[in-house]
Coordinates of C-alpha atoms and ligand atoms in Angstrom, one line a residue:
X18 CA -23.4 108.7 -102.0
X19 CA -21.3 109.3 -99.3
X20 CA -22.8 109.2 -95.6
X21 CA -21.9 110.9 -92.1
X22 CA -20.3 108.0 -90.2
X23 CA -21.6 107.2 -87.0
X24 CA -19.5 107.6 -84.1
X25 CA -18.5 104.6 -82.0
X26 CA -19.3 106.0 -78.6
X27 CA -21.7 108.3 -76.5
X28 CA -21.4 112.1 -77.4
X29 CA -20.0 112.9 -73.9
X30 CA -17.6 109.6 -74.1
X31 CA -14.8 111.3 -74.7
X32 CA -14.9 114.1 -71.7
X33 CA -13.3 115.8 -70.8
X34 CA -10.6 115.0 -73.3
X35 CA -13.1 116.5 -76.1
X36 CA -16.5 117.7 -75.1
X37 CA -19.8 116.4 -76.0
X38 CA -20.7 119.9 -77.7
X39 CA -17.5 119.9 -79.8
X40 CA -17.8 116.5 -81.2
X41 CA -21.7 118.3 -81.8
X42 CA -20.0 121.0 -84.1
X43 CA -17.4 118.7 -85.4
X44 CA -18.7 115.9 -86.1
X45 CA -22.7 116.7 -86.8
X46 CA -21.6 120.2 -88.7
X47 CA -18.0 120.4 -90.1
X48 CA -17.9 116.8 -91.3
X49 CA -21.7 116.5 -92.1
X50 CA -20.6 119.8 -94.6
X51 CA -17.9 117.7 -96.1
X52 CA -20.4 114.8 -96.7
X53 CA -23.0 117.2 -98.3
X54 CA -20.4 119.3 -100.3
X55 CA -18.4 116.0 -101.7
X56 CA -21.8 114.3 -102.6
X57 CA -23.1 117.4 -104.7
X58 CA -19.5 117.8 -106.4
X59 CA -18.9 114.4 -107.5
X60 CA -22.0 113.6 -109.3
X61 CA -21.8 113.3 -113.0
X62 CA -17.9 113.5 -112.3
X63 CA -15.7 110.2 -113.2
X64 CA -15.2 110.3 -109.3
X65 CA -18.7 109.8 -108.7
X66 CA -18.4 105.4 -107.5
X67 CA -15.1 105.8 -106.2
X68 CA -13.6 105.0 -102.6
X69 CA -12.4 108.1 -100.5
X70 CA -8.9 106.7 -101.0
X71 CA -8.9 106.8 -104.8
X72 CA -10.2 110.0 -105.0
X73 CA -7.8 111.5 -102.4
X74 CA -5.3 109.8 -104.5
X75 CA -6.1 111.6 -107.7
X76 CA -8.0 114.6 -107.6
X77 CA -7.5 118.0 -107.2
X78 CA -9.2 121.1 -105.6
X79 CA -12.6 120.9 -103.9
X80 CA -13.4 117.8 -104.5
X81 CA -9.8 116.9 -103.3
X82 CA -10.5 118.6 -100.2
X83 CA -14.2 117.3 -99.2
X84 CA -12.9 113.4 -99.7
X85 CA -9.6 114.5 -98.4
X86 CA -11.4 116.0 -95.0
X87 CA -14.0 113.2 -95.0
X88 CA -11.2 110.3 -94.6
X89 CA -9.4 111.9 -92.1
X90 CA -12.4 112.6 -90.2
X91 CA -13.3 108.5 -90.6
X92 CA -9.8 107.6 -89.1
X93 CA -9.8 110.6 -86.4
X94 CA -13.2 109.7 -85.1
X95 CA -13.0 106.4 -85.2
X96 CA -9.8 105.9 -83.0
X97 CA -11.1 106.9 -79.9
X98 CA -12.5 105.5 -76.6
X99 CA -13.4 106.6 -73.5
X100 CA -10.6 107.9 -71.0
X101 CA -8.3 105.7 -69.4
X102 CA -5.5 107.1 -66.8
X103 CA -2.0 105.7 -68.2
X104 CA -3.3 105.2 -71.8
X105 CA -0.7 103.0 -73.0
X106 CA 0.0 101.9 -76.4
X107 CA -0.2 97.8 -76.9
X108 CA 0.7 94.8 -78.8
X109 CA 2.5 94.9 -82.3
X110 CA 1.9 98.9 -82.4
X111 CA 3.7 99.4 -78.6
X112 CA 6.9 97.4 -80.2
X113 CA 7.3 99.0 -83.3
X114 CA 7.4 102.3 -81.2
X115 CA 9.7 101.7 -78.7
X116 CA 12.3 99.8 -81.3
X117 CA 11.6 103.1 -83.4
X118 CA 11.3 106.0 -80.9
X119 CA 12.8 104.3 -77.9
X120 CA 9.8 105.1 -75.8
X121 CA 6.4 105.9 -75.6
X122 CA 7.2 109.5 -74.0
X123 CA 9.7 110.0 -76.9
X124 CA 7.4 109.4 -79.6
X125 CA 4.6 110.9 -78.2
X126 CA 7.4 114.6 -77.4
X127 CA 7.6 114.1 -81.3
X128 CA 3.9 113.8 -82.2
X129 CA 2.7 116.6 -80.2
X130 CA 5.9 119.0 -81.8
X131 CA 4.8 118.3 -85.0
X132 CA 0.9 118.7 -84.3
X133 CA 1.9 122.1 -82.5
X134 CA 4.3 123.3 -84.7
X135 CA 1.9 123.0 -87.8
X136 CA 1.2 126.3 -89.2
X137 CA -2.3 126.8 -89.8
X138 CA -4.6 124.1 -90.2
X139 CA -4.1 120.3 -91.0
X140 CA -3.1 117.2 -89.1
X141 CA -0.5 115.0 -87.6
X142 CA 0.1 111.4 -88.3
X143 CA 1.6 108.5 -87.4
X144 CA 1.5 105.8 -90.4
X145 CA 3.4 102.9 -91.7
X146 CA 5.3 103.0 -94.6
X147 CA 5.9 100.0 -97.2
X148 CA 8.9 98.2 -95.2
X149 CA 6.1 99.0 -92.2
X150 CA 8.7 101.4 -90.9
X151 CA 6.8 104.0 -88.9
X152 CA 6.5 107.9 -90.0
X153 CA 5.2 110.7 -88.1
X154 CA 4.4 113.6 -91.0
X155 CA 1.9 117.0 -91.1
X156 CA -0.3 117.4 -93.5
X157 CA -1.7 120.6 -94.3
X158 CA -5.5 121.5 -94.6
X159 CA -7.1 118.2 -96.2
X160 CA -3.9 115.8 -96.9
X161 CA -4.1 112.5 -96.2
X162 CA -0.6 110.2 -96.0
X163 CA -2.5 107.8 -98.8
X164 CA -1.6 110.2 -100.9
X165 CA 2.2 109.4 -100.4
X166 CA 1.8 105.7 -100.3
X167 CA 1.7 105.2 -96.6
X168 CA -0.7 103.2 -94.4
X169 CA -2.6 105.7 -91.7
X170 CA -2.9 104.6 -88.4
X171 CA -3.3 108.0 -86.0
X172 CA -3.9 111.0 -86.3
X173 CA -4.9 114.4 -84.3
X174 CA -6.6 116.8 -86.1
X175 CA -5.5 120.2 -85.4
X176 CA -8.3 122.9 -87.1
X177 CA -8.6 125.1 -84.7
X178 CA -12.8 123.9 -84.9
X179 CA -11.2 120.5 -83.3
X180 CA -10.4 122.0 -80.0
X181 CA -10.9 126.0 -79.7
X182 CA -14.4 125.6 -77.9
X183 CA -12.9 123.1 -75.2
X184 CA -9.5 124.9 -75.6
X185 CA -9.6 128.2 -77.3
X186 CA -6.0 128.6 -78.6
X187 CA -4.2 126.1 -76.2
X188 CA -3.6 123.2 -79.2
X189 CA -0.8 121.9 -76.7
X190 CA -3.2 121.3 -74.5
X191 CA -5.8 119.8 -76.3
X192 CA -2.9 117.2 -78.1
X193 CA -1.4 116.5 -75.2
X194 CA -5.4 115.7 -73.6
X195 CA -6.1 113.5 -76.6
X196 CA -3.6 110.6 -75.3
X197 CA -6.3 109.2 -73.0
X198 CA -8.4 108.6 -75.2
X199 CA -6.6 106.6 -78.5
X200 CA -7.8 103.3 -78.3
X201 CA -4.7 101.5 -79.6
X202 CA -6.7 98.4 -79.9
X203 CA -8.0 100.5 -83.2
X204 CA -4.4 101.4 -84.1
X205 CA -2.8 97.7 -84.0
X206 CA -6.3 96.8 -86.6
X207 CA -5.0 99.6 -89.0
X208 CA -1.5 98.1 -88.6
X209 CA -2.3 94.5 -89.1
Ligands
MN21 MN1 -11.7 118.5 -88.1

């Protein structure tokens, strides 16, 4: 059976960055849904037993999309912290982007374009791929980069139910809001 993670942090943590009533609905209702759906779909199924990451690897259709939506829910919630002014990125993670993007600023101008220029719902991500080059790539509705062979290591989630009660239909906003709160510490583990 697969459970509701618990989040890492107070509900209101992460204000004003993401509200304490949003991470209510997104986290206790939209991902809690997920859970329930994913658990009733893949019993007596061969995928009942299996990780998120081999299913997302190898099915199709809803129960694609329930494990699909529950592991990118795992890695979303679980990168953040609390907000820090000047939220730099550290350590191995901080190198690899400024040898790749040139700068911080640079690759966070690409991130957010490709977050905000995603039409309809899905995500944005930054991952690693075999050589441990980085990629930034959208996925649409439920995709997950495991699916492509690459490592995960951030990603914003941008459903409208992520940010339109804090931000209605600003999703620049809210992507460009979400900076102060990675915790990069979290980033460099999923690296390592
Ligand atoms: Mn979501």
């Amino acid at each position: 059976m697969f459970e509701l993670i618990t989040l890492p942090y107070a509900p209101d943590a992460l204000q004003p960055a993401i509200s304490a009533e949003t991470l209510a609905f997104h986290h206790g209702k939209h991902l809690q849904t997920y859970v329930n759906n994913l658990n009733a779909a893949v019993a007596g199924t061969p995928f009942e037993g299996k990780s998120l990451e081999e299913i997302v690897r190898s099915a199709e259709g809803g129960i694609f999309n329930n494990a699909g939506q529950i592991l990118n829910h795992n890695l979303y919630f679980t990168q953040f912290r609390a907000p820090r002014e000047n939220n730099l990125p550290v350590g191995k993670i901080a190198e690899l982007i400024d040898a790749q993007f040139g700068s911080f600023d640079a690759f966070k101008s690409e991130f957010a374009a490709k977050g905000a220029g995603l039409f309809g719902s899905g995500w944005v991500w930054l991952s690693a791929d075999a050589q441990g080059k980085l990629v930034i790539t959208q996925e649409g509705n439920a995709g997950n980069p495991v699916a492509k062979g690459l490592k995960p290591l951030l990603t914003f989630d941008v459903w409208e139910h992520a940010y339109y009660i804090d931000y209605r239909n600003a999703r620049p906003a809210h992507i460009a809001a979400l900076w102060q709160i990675v915790d990069w510490d979290v980033v460099n583990e999923r690296l390592a």
